Every structure is written in structure tokens, then in C-alpha cells.
PDB file of C-alpha atoms and ligand atoms in Angstrom:
ATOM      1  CA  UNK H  15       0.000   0.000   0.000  1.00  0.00           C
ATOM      2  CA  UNK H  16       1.302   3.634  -1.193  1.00  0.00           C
ATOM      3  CA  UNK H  17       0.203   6.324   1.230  1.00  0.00           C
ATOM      4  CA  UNK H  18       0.089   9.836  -0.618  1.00  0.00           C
ATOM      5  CA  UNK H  19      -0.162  13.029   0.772  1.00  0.00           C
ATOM      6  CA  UNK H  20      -0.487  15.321  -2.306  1.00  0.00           C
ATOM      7  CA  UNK H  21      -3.119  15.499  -4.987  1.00  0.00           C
ATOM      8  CA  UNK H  22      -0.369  16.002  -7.939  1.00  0.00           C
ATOM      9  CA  UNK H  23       0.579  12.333  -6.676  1.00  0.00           C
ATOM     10  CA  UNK H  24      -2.625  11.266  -6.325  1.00  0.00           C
ATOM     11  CA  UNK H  25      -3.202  12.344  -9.938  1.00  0.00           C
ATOM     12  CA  UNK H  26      -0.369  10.075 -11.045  1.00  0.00           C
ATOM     13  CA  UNK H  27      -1.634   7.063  -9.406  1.00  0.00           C
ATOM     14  CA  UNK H  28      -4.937   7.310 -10.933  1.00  0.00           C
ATOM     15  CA  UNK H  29      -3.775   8.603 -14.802  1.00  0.00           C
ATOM     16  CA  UNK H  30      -2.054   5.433 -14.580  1.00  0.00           C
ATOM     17  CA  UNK H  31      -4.082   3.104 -13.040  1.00  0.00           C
ATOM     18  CA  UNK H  32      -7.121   4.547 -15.931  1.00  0.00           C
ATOM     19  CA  UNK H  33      -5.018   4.072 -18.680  1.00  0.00           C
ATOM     20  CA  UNK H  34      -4.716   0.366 -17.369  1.00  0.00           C
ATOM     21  CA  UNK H  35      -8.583   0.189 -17.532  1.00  0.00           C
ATOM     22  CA  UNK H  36      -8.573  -1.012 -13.704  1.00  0.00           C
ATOM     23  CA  UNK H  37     -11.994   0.244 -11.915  1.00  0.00           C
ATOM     24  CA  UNK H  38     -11.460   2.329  -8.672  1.00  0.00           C
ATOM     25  CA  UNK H  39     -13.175   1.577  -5.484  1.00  0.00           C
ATOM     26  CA  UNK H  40     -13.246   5.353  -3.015  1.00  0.00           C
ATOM     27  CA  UNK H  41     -13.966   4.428   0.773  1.00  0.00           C
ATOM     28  CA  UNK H  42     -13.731   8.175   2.132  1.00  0.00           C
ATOM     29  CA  UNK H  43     -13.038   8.212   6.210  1.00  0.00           C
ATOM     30  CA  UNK H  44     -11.909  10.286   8.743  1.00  0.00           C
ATOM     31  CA  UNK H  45      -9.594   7.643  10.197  1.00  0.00           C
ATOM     32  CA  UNK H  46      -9.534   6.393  13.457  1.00  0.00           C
ATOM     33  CA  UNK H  47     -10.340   3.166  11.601  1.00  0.00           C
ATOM     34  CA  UNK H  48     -12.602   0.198  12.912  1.00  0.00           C
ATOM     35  CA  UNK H  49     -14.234  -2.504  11.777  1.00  0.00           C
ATOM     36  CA  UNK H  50     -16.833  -0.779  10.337  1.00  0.00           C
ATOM     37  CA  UNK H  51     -14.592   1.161   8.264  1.00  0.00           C
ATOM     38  CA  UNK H  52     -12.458  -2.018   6.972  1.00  0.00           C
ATOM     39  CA  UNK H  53     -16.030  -3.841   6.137  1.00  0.00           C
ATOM     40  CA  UNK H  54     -16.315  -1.104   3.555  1.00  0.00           C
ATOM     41  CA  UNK H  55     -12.506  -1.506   2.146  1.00  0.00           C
ATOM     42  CA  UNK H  56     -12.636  -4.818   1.819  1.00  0.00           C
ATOM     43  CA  UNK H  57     -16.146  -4.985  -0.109  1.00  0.00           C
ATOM     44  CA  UNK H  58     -14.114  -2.414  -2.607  1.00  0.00           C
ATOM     45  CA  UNK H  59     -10.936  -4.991  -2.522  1.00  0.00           C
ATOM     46  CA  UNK H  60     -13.583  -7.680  -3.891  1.00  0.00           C
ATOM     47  CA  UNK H  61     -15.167  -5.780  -6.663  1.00  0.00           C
ATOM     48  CA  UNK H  62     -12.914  -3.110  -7.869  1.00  0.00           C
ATOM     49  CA  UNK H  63      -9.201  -3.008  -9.057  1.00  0.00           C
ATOM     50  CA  UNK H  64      -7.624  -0.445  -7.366  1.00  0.00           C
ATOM     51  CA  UNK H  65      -8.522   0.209  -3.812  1.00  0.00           C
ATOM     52  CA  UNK H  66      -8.560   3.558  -2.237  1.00  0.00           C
ATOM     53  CA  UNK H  67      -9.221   5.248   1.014  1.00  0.00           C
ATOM     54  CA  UNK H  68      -9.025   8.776   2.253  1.00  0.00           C
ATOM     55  CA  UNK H  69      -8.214   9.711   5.712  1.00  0.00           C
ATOM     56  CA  UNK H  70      -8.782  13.366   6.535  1.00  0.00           C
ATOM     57  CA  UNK H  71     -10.861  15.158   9.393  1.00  0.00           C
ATOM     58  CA  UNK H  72     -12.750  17.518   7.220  1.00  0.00           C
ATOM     59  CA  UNK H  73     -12.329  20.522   9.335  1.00  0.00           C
ATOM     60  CA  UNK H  74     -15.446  22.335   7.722  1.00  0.00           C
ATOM     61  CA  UNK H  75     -17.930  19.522   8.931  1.00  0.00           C
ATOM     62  CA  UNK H  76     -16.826  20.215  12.709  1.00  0.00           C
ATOM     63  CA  UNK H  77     -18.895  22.581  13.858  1.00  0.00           C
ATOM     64  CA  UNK H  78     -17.741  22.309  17.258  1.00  0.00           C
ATOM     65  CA  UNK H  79     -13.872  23.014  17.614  1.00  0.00           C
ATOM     66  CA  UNK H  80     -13.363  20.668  21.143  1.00  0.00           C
ATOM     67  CA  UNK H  81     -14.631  17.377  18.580  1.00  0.00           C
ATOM     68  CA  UNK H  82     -12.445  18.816  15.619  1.00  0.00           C
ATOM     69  CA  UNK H  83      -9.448  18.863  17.972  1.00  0.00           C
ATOM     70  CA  UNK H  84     -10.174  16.312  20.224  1.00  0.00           C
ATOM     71  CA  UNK H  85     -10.709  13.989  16.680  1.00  0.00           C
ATOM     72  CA  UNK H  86      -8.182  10.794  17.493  1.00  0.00           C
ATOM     73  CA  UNK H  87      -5.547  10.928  14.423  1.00  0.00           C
ATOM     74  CA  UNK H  88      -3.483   7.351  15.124  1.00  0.00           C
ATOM     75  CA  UNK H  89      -1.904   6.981  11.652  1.00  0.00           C
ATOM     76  CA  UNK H  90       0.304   4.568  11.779  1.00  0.00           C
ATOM     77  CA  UNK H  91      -2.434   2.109  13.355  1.00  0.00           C
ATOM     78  CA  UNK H  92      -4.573   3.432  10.320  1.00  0.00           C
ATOM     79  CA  UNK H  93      -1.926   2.701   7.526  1.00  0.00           C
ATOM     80  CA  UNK H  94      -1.796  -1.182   8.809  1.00  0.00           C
ATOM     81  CA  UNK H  95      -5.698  -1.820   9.348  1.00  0.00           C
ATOM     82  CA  UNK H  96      -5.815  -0.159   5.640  1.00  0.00           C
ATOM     83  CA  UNK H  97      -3.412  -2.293   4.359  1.00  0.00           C
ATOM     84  CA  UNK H  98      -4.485  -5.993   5.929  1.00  0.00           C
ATOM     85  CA  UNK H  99      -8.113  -4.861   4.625  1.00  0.00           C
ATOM     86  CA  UNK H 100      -6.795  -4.680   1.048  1.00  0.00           C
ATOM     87  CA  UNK H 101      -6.352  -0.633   0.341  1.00  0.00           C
ATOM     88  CA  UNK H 102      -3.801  -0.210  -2.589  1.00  0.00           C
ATOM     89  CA  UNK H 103      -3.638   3.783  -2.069  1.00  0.00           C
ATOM     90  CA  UNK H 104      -4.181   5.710   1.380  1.00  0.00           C
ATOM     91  CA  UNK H 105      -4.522   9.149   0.438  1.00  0.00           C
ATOM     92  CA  UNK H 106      -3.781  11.493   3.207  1.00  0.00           C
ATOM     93  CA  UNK H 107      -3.905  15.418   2.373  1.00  0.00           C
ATOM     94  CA  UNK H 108      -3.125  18.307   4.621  1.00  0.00           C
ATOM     95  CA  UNK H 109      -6.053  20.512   5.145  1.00  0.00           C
ATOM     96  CA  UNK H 110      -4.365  23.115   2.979  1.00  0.00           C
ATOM     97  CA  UNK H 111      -3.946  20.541  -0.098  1.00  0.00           C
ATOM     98  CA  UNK H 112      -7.743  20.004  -0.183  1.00  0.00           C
ATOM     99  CA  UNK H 113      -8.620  23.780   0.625  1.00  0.00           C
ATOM    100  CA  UNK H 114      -6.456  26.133  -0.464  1.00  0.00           C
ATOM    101  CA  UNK H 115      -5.989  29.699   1.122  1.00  0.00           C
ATOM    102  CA  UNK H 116      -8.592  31.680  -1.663  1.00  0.00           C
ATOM    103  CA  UNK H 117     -11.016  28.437  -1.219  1.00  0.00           C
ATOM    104  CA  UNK H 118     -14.683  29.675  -1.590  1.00  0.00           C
ATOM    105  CA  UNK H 119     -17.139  27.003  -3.472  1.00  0.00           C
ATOM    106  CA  UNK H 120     -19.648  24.003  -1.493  1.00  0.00           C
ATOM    107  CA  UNK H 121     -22.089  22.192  -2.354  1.00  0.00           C
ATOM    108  CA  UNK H 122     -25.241  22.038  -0.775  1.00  0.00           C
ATOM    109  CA  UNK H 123     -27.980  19.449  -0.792  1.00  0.00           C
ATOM    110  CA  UNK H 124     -31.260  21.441   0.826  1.00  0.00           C
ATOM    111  CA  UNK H 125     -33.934  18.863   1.282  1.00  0.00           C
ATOM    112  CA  UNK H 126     -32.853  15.979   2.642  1.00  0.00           C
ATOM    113  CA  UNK H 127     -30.427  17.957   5.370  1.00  0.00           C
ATOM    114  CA  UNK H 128     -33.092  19.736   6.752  1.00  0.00           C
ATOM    115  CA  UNK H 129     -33.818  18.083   9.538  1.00  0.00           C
ATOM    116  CA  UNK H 130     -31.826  15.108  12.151  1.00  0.00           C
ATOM    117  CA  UNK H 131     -28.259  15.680  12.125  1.00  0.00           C
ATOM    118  CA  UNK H 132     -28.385  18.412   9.830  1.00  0.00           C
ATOM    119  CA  UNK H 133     -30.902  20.834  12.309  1.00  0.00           C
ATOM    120  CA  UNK H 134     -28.548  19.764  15.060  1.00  0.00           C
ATOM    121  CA  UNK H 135     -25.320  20.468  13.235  1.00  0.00           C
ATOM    122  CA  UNK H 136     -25.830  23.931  11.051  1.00  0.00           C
ATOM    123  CA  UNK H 137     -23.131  23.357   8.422  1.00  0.00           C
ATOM    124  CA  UNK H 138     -22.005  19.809   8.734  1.00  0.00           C
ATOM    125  CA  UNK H 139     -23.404  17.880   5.770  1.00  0.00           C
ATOM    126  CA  UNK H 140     -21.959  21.430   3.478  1.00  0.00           C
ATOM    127  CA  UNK H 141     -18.809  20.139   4.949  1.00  0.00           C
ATOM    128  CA  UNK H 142     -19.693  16.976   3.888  1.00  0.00           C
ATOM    129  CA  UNK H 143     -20.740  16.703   0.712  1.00  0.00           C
ATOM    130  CA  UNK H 144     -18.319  19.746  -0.479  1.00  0.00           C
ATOM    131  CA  UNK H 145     -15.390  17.430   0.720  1.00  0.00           C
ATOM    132  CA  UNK H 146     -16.616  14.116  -0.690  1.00  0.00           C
ATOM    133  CA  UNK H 147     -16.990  16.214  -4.365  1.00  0.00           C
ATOM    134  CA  UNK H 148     -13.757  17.349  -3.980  1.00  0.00           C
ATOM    135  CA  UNK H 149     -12.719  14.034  -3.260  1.00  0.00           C
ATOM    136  CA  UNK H 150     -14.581  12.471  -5.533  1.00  0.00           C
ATOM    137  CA  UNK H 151     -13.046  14.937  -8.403  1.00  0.00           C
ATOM    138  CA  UNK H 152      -9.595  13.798  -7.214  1.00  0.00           C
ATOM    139  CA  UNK H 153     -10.125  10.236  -6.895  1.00  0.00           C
ATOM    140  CA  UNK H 154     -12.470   9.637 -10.080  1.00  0.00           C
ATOM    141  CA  UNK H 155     -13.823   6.423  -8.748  1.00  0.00           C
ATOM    142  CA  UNK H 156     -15.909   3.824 -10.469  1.00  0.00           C
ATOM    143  CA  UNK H 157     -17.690   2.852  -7.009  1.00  0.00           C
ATOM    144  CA  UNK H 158     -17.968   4.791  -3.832  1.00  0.00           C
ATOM    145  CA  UNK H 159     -18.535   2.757  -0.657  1.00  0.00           C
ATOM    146  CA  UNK H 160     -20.248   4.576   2.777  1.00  0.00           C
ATOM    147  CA  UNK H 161     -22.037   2.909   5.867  1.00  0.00           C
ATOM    148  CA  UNK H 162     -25.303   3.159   6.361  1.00  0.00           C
ATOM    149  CA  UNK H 163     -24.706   3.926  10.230  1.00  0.00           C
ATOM    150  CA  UNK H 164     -24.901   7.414   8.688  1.00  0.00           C
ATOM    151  CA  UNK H 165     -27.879   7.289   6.853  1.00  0.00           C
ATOM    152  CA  UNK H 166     -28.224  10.781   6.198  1.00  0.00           C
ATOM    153  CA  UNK H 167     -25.001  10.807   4.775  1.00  0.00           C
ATOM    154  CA  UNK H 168     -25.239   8.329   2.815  1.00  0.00           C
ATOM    155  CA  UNK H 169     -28.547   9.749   1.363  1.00  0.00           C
ATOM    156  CA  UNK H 170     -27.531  13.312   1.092  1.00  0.00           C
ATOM    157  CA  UNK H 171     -24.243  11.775  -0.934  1.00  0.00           C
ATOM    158  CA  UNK H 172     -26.092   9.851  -3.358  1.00  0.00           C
ATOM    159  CA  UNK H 173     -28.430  12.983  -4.109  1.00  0.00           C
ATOM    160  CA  UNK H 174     -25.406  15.064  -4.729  1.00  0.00           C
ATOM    161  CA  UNK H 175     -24.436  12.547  -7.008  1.00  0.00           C
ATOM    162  CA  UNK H 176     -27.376  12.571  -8.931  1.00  0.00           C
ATOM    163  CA  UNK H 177     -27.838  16.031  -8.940  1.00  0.00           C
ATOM    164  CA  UNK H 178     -24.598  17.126  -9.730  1.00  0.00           C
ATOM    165  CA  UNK H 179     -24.377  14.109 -12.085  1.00  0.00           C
ATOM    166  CA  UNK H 180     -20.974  12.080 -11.008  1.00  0.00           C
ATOM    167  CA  UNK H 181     -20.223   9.330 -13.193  1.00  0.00           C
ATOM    168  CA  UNK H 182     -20.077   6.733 -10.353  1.00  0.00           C
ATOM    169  CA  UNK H 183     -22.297   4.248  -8.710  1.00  0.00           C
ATOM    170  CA  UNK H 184     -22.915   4.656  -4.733  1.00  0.00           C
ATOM    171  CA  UNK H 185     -22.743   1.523  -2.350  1.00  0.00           C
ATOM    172  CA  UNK H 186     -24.396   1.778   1.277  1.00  0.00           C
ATOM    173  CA  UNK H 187     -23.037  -1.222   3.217  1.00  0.00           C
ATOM    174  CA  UNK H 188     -25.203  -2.392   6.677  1.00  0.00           C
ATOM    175  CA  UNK H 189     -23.707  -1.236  10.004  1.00  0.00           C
ATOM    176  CA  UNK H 190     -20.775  -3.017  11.954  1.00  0.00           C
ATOM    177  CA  UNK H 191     -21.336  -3.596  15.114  1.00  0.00           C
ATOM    178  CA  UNK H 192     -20.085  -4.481  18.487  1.00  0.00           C
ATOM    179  CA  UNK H 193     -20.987  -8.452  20.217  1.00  0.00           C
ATOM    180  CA  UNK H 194     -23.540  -6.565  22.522  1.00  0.00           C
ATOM    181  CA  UNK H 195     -25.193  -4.923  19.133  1.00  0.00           C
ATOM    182  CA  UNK H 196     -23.825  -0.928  19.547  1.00  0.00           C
ATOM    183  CA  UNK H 197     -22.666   0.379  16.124  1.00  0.00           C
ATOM    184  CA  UNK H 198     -19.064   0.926  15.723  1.00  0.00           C
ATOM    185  CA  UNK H 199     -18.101   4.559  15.969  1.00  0.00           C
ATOM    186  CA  UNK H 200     -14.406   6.232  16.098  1.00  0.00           C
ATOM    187  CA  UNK H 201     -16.504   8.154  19.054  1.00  0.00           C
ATOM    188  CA  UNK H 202     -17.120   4.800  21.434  1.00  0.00           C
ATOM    189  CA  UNK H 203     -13.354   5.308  22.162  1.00  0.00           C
ATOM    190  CA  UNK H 204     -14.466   8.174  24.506  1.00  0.00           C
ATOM    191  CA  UNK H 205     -17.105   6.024  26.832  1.00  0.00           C
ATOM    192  CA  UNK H 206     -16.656   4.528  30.123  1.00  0.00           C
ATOM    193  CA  UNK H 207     -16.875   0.679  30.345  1.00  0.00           C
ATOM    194  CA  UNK H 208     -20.285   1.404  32.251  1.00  0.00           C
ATOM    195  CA  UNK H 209     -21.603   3.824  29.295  1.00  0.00           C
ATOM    196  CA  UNK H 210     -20.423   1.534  26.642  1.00  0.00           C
ATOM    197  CA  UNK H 211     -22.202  -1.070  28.507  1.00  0.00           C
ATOM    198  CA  UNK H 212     -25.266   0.447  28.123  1.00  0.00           C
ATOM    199  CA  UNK H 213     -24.831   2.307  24.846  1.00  0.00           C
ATOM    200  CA  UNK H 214     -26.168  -1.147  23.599  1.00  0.00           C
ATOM    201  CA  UNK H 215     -29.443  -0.328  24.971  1.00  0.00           C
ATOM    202  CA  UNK H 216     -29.571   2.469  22.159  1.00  0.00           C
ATOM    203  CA  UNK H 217     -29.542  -0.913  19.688  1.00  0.00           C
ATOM    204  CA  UNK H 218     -32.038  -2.630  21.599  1.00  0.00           C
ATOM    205  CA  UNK H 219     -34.284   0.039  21.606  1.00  0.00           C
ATOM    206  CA  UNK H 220     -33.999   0.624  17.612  1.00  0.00           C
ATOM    207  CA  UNK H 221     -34.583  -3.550  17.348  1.00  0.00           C
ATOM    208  CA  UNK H 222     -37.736  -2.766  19.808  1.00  0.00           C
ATOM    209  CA  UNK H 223     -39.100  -0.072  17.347  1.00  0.00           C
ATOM    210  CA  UNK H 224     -38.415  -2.325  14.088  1.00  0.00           C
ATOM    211  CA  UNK H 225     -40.327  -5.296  15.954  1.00  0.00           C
ATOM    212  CA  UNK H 226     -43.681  -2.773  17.310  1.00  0.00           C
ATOM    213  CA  UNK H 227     -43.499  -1.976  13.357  1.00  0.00           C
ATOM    214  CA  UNK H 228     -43.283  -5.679  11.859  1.00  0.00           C
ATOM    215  CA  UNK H 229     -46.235  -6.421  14.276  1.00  0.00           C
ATOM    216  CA  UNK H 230     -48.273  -3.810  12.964  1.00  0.00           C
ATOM    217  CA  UNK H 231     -47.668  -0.778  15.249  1.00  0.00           C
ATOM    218  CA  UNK H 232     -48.344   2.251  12.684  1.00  0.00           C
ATOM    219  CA  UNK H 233     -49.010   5.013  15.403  1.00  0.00           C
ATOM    220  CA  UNK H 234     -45.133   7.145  14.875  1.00  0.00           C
ATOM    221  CA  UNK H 235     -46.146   8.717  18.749  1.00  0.00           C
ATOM    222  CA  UNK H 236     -46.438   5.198  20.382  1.00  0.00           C
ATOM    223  CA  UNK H 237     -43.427   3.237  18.676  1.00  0.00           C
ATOM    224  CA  UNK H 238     -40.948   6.639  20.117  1.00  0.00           C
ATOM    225  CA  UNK H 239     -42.516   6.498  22.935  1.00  0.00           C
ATOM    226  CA  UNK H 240     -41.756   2.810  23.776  1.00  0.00           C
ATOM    227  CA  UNK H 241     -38.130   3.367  22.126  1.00  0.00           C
ATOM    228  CA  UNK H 242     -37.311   6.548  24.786  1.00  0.00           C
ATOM    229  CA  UNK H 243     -38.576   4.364  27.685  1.00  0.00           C
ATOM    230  CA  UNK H 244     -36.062   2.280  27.003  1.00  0.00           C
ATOM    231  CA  UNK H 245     -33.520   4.588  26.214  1.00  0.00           C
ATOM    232  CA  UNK H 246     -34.081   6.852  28.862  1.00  0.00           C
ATOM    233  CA  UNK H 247     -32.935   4.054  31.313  1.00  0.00           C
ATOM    234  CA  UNK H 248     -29.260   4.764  30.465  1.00  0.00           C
ATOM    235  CA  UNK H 249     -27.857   6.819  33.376  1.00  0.00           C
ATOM    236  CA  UNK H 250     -26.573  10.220  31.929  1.00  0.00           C
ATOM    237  CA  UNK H 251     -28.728   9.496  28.341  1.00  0.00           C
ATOM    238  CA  UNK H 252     -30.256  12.433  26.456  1.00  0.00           C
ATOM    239  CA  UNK H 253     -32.172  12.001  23.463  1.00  0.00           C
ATOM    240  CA  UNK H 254     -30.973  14.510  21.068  1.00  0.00           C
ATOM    241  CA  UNK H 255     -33.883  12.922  18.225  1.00  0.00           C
ATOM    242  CA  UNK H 256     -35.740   9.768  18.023  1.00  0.00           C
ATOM    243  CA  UNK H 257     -37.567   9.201  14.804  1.00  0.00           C
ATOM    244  CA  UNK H 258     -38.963   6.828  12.854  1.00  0.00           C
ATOM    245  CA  UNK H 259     -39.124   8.548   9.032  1.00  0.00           C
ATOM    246  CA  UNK H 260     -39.755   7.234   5.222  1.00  0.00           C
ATOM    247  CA  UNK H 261     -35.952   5.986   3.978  1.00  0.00           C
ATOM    248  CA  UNK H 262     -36.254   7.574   0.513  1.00  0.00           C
ATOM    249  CA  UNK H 263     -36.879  11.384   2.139  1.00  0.00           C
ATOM    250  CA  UNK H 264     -36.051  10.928   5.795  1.00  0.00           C
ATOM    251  CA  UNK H 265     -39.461  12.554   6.528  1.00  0.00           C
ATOM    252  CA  UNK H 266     -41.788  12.301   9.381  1.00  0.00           C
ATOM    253  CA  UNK H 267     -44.968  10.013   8.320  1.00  0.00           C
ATOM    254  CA  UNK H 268     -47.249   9.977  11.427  1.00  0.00           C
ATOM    255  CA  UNK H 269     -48.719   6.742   9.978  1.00  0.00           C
ATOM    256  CA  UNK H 270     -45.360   4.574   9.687  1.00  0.00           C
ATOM    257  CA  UNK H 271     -45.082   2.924   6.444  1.00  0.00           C
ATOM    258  CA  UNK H 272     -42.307   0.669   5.204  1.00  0.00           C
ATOM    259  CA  UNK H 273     -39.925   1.125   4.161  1.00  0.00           C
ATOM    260  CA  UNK H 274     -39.433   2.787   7.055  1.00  0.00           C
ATOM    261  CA  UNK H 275     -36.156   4.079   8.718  1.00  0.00           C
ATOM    262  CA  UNK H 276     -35.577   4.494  12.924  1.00  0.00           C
ATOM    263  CA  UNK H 277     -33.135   6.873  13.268  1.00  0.00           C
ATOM    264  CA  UNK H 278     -31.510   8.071  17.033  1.00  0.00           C
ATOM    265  CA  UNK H 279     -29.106  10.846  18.321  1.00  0.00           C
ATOM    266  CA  UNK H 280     -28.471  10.245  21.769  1.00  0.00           C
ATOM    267  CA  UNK H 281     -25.657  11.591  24.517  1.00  0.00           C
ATOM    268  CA  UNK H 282     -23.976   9.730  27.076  1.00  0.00           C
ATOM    269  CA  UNK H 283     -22.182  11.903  29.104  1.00  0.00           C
ATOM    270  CA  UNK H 284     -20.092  13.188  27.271  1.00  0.00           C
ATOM    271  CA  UNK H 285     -20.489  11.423  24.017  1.00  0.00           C
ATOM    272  CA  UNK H 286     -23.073  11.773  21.365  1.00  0.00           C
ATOM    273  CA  UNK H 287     -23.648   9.131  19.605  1.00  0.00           C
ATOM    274  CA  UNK H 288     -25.900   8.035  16.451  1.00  0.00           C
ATOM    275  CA  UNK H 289     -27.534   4.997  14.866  1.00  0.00           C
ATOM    276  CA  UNK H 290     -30.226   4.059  12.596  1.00  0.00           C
ATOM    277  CA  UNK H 291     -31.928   0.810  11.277  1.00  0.00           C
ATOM    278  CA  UNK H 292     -34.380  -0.053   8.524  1.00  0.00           C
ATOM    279  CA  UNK H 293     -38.070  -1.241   8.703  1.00  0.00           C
ATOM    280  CA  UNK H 294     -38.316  -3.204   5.416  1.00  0.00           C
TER     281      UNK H 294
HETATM  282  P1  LIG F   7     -16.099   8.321   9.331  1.00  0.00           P
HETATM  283  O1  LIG F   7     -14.660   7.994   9.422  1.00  0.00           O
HETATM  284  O2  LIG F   7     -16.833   8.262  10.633  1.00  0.00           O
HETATM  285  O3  LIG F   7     -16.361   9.595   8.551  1.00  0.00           O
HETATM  286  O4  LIG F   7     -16.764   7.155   8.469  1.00  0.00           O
HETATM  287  C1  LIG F   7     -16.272   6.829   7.190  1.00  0.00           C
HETATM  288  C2  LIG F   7     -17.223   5.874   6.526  1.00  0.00           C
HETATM  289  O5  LIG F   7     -17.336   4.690   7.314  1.00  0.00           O
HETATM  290  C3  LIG F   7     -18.643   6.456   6.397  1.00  0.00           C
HETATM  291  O6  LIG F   7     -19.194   6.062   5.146  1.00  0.00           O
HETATM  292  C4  LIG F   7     -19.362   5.800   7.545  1.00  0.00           C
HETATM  293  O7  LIG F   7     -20.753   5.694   7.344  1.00  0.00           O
HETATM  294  C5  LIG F   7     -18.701   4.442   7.571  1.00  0.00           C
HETATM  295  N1  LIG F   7     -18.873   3.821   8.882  1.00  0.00           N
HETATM  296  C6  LIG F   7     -18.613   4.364  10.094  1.00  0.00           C
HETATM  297  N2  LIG F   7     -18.954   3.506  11.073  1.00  0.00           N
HETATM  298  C7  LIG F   7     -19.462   2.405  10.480  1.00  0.00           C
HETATM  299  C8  LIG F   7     -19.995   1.168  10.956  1.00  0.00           C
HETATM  300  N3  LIG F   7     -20.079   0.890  12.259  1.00  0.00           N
HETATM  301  N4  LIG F   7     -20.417   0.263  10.043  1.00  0.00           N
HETATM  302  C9  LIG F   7     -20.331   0.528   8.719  1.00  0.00           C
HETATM  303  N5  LIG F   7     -19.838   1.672   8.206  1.00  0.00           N
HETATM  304  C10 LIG F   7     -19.407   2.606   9.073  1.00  0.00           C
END
């Protein structure tokens, strides 16, 4: 594995690897790599040629300085996990090689950010989906690869890509997650043993939702309901949002219909963490 740090050797890599005809799989991350990250690198290992992953903590999807700074950055752990997971290029840029001094363009999807982690975080998915074009500009990649932990992400990405029209094809893969069922996050690094043993009660209550669903609960007031109960027996929990929303538009439905996503926000202590699952 090659680990680049500037997009003029970036370009190289990929003029090269084109002219070969190889396809290139793009698994964008902000390091701090787990599981869940290497699920996505090694579904790109098995169906693509040439294998690349970014590391970079987008500074303009912070909006909260103590989490930008506080962001764990261990490299050399990353470069290894990369590597045994099949990634043929770790691209690394300096925040100044992806934005330069005189940088003023982002992109903007307006819908489907309205509301979740986009009310709660003004500016983050701009951050986002102005760094994953960039990226995606730089890298050129036949197949893009997210997680569906992020749902909204992963939505508001393949919009942009529609709407902007990139020639690629966008792959959600399911969520990794721990033996006790709490979705891997860079973040869980910052729990207590206690919170992280009940930060699987935020899975359980998601599972809860999906089953009041699949037994023919369609009253949106009464499935949250249940789901905060449970939640709100973690000590130190706050719901930040508890949903349960149609997963084309992420919107509300009052009457649930399927497919239907559950999405969460939730703080423990000191941590905020997110998950989501899908009502089929
Ligand atoms: P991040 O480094 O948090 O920006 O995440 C990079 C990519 O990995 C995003 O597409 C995430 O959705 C994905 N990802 C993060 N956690 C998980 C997980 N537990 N399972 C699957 N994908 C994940």
C-alpha cells in the first residue's frame, strides 16, 4: 500500500491506473479506523481493481472546535488496518492541499439535510458533501462505498451525485457492530466501560421499534414512545432525536409505512452518539 499526501501524486496514481482500464473503489473516512470502516474496504478490494481510502478530518464539517481537535488521528495504526483490509492507495492530504488559502465554493444538498443531524449540526453535511466532491473529483472512482450507520449521509451523498451528475455508482453497506449490538463509531473510544455497557441499549431500543413496526404498530407517537422508555434508562442518556421517518426522504410520516427508517441521536455523558436501522 502507497500512502500519498499530495493530490499532484494522487493524480499520477490514478492517470495510470485509468489508462490500465482497472476500476477504482473510493472508501472516504476520517480515520480512526474500525471494523466498520475495513467492512467497507474490503467490499471495494472484492469488486474493484484499485482500492482507495481517504483519511482526513474535514475541518469544515466540525462545527464544534473541542470534537475537531479532540478527533483521534493514530496513523500509523490506520496505515496497517488499511493495508491488511486490502487498500492499494491511502490518500492522506493536509487541510491546505484540499482547501487552499482563496477556497470559496460548497455544495449544498437542501432537502434531505433539513432536519436530524443536519438541524442539530448547522453546516455539517456542506462540509460533507463539499469534501466528498472534492474528493470524488480527485479520486475519479468507479464505485464509492459509505455505511449506512450514517444514513443521512449516505442519502444526502447519493443525491449530490445525482444532482450534480458524477459518473459513479454509490454503495451503502449495513452497520458493523459491536458483540452486545452498539454500532461501531471512532466516538465509542471516549465512553466509560459502564456507558459503553449500556450504549447497547440504544440498539435494543432501535430492534424494539423495528419489531412494534413488523407487528403492525403504525401510530409514529407510540413506537418513540416505547423506544425513549427504554432509552431513557441509560444513566446520563439524552435524546438529542428519536424518529422513525420514510428511507427515501427521511421525513416524518405519522402513519409509519415501510420502508421505514428508525433513526436516534443520543448523549452519554459526554459522548453523542448516532444509529439508525431499517423497517423493510
Ligand atoms: P467516518 O470515518 O466516521 O467519517 O466514516 C467513514 C465511513 O465509514 C462512512 O461512510 C461511515 O458511514 C462508515 N462507517 C462508520 N462507522 C461504520 C460502521 N459501524 N459500520 C459501517 N460503516 C461505518
Amino acid at each position: 500500500m502507497q500512502t500519498v499526501r499530495k493530490v499532484a501524486d494522487l493524480r499520477r496514481i490514478i492517470r495510470r491506473a485509468r489508462q490500465q482500464g482497472k476500476r477504482i473503489g473510493f472508501v472516504p473516512t476520517m480515520g480512526a479506523l474500525h471494523e466498520g470502516h475495513l467492512s467497507l474496504i474490503r467490499r471495494a478490494r472484492k469488486e474493484t481493481d484499485l482500492v482507495v481510502a481517504s483519511i482526513f478530518v474535514n475541518p469544515i464539517q466540525f462545527n464544534n472546535g473541542a470534537d475537531l481537535s479532540s478527533y483521534p488521528r493514530p496513523l500509523a495504526r490506520d496505515a496497517r488496518l488499511a493495508a491488511s483490509a486490502g487498500c492499494n492507495v491511502l490518500f492522506v492530504p493536509s487541510s491546505g492541499e484540499i482547501y487552499p488559502p482563496d477556497f470559496q465554493t460548497f455544495v449544498e444538498v437542501t432537502q434531505l439535510t433539513r432536519r436530524w443531524e443536519g438541524k442539530l449540526r448547522p453546516g455539517h453535511f456542506r462540509g460533507v458533501t463539499t469534501v466528498v466532491a472534492i474528493l470524488f473529483n480527485r479520486v475519479q472512482p468507479d464505485i464509492a462505498y459509505f455505511g449506512q450507520k450514517d444514513a443521512q449521509q449516505a442519502r444526502a451523498v447519493g443525491q449530490m451525485i445525482r444532482d450534480l451528475g458524477f459518473n459513479l455508482r454509490l454503495k451503502v453497506l449495513p452497520t458493523v457492530r459491536e458483540p452486545g449490538g452498539l454500532a461501531m463509531s471512532s466516538r465509542n473510544q471516549r465512553l466509560s466501560p459502564d456507558e459503553r455497557r449500556n450504549a447497547k441499549i440504544l440498539f435494543e431500543s432501535l430492534q424494539e421499534g423495528k419489531r412494534l413496526i413488523e407487528c403492525g404498530l403504525r401510530r409514529e407517537t407510540e413506537i418513540l414512545r416505547r423506544m425513549r422508555a427504554r432509552i431513557l434508562k441509560i444513566q446520563g442518556a439524552r435524546v438529542e432525536y428519536l424518529a422513525v421517518v420514510d428511507s427515501e426522504t427521511l421525513e416524518p410520516m405519522g402513519r409509519v409505512k415501510r420502508p421505514a427508517m428508525l433513526l436516534l441521536a443520543v448523549r452519554i455523558g459526554k459522548t453523542r452518539l448516532i444509529d439508525c436501522l431499517e423497517v423493510r
